[in-house]
Coordinates of C-alpha atoms in Angstrom, one line a residue:
X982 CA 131.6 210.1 249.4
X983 CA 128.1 211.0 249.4
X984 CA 129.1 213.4 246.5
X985 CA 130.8 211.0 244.5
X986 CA 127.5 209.0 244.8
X987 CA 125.1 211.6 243.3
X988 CA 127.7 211.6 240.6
X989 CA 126.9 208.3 240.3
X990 CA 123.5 208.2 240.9
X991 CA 122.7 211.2 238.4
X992 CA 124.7 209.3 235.6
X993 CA 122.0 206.4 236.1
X994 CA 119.3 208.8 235.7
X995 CA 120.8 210.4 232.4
X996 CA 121.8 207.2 231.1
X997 CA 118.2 205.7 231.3
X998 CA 116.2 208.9 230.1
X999 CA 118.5 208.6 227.0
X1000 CA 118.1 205.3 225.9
X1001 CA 114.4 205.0 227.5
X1002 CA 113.2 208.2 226.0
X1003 CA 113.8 208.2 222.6
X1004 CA 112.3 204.8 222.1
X1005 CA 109.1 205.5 223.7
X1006 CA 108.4 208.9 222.0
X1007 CA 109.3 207.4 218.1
X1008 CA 107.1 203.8 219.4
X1009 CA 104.3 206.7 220.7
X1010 CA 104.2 208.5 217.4
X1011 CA 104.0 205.6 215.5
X1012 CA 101.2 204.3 217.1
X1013 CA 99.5 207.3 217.6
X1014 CA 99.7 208.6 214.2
X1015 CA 100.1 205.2 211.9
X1016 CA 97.2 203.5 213.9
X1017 CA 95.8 200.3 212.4
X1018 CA 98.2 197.2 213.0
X1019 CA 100.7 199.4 213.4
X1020 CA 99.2 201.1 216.5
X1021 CA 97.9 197.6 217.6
X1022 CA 100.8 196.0 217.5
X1023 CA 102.9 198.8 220.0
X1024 CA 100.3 199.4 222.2
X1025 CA 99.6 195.6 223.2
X1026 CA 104.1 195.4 224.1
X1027 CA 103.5 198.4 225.7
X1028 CA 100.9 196.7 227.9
X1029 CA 102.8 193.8 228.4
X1030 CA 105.6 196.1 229.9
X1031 CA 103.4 197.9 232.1
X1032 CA 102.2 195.2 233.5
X1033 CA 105.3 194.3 234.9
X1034 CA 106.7 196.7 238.0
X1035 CA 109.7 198.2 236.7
X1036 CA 111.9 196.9 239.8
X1037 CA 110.7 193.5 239.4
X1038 CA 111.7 193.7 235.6
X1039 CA 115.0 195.4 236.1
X1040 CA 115.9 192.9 238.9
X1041 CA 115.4 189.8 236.9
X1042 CA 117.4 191.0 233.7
X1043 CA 120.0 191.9 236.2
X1044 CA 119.6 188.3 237.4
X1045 CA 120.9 186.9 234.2
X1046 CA 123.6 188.7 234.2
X1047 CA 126.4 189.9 236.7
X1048 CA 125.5 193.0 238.4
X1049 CA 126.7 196.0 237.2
X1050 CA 126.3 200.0 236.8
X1051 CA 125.9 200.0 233.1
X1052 CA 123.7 196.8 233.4
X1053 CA 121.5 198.4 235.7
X1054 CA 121.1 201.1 233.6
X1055 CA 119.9 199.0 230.6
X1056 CA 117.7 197.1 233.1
X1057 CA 116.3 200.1 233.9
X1058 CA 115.8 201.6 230.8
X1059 CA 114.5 197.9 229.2
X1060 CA 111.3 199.0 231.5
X1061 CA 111.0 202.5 231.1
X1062 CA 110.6 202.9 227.4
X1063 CA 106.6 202.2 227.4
X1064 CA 105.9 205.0 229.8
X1065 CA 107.0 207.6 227.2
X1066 CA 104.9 205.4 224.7
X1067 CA 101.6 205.6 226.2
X1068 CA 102.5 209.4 227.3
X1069 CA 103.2 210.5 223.4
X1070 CA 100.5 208.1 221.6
X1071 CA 97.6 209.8 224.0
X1072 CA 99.5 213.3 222.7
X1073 CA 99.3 212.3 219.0
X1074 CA 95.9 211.6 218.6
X1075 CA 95.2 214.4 220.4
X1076 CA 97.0 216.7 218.2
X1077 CA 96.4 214.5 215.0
X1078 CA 93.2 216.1 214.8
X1079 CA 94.4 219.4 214.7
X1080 CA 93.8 221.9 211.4
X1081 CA 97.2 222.3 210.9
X1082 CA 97.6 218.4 210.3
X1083 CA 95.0 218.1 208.0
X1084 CA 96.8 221.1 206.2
X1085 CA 100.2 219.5 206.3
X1086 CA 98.9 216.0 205.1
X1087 CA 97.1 218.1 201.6
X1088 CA 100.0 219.9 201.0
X1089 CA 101.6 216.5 200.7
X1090 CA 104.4 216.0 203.8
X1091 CA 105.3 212.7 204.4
X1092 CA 104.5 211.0 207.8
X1093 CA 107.5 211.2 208.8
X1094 CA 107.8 214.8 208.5
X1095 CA 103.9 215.2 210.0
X1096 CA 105.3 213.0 213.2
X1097 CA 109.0 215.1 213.5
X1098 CA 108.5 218.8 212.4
X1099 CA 104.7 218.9 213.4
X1100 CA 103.6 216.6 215.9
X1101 CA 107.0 216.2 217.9
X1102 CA 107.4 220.2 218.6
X1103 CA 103.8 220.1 220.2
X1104 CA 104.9 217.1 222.8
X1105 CA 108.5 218.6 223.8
X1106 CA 106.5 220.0 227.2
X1107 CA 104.9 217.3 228.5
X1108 CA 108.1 215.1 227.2
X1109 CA 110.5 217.5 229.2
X1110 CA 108.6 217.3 232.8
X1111 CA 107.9 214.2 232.7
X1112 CA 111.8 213.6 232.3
X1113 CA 112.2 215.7 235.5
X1114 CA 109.8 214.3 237.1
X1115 CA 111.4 210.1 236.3
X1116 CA 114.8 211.5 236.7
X1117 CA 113.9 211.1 240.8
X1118 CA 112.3 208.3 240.4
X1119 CA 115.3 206.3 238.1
X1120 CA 117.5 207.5 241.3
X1121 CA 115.1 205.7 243.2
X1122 CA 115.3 202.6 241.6
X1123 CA 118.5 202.4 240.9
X1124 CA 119.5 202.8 244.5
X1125 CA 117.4 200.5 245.4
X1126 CA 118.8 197.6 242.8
X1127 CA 122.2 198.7 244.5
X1128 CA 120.9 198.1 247.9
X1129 CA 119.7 194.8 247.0
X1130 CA 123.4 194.2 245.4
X1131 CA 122.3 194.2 241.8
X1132 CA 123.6 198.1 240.7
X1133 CA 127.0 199.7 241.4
X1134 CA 129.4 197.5 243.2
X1135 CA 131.9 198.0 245.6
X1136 CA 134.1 200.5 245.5
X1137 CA 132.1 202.6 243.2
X1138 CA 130.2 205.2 245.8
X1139 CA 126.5 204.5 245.5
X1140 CA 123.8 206.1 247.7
X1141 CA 122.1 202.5 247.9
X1142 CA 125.3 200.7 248.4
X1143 CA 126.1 202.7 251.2
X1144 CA 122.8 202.5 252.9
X1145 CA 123.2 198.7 252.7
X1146 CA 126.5 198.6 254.0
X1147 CA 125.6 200.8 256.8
X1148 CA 122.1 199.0 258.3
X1149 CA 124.4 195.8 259.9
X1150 CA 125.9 198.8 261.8
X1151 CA 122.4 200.3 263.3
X1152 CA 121.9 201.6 266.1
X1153 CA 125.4 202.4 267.4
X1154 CA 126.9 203.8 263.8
X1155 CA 124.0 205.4 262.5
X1156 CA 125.5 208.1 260.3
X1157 CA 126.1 206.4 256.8
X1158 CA 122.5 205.0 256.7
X1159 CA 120.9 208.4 257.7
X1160 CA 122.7 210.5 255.7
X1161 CA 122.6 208.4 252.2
X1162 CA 119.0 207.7 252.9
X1163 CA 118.7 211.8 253.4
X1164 CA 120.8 212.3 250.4
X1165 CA 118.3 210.2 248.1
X1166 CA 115.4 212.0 249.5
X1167 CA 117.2 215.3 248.7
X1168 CA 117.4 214.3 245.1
X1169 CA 114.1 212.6 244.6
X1170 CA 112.5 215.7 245.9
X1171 CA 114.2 218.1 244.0
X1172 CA 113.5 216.6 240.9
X1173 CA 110.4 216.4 241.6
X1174 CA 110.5 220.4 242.3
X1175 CA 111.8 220.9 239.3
X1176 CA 109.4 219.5 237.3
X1177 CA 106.7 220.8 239.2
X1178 CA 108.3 224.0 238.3
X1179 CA 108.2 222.8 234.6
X1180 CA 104.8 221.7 234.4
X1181 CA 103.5 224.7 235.6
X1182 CA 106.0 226.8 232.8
X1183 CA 104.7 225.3 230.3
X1184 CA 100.7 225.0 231.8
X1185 CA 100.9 220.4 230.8
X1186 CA 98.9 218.2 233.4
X1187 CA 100.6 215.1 233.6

């Protein structure tokens, strides 16, 4: 069962990085490299989104609708996005300054292309660990939406399901609380491994 579960869990984690990713990086370019209103405009919803903690904002989507896997992973990802934003647009205007920029711009490239075939490349690093480095902490949350009983219901196996069901049985049966609380801090602390390992391939500090 606890197998099943990671299956379960690790879906969450892809799920979100794919819908939460892509938004944040094309929102981080823009603003990064548009600036003006433009740049204005995404950073001050990108504020607004950080404000909010990301389990407080995934738990009252969920709480307009009935709990769910796939609605906990939009929930999820509906706070994720602007992580990925601030992370890019600090990248851009970094490398928006860069000769090479200047030389595409004369040579007369479209922003588009500027942002996609120059800009983009240069970001896939600190892009790629960071994902690592969520992927645990998506896991994370979404086991603890399922603990609360807003992620994966019953029967679907769920590391934060099971945890839940298994407290009311502490002390005497102590087995299925231990070992899905061990199991989540297996996977949030290889992930985090991993994109230590990353980071350090590809010399980023984030």
């Amino acid at each position: 069962r606890l197998i099943f579960a990671y299956r379960t869990s690790l879906l969450l984690a892809a799920v979100v990085l794919v819908l939460a990713v892509p938004i944040g990086v094309v929102a981080g370019l823009a603003a990064g490299y548009q600036r003006g209103l433009t740049e204005t405009l995404i950073l001050r919803v990108t504020d607004i989104f950080l404000a909010i903690p990301s389990l407080v904002l995934a738990m009252a989507i969920l709480g307009l609708f009935e709990p769910s896997l796939p609605m906990a992973m939009v929930a999820v990802a509906f706070g994720w996005w602007p992580w990925y934003t601030r992370l890019v647009y600090n990248l851009t205007r970094s490398i928006a300054t860069e000769g090479y920029i200047s030389a595409a711009r004369v040579s007369g490239a479209r922003p588009t292309r500027v942002m996609l075939s120059e800009i983009l490349p240069n970001c896939s690093g600190p892009i790629l660990t960071k994902m690592t480095l969520d992927a645990g902490f998506v896991i994370l949350l979404g086991s603890s939406l399922s603990f609360l009983g807003l992620g994966a219901q019953p029967p679907t196996p769920d590391l934060g399901t099971m945890v839940a069901q298994g407290t009311p049985l502490l002390p005497d049966v102590w087995w299925p609380t231990v070992f899905s609380s061990l199991a989540i801090v297996i996977a949030v602390l290889g992930f985090n491994l991993l994109g230590e390992g990353i980071r350090d391939l590809f010399g980023v500090d984030i």
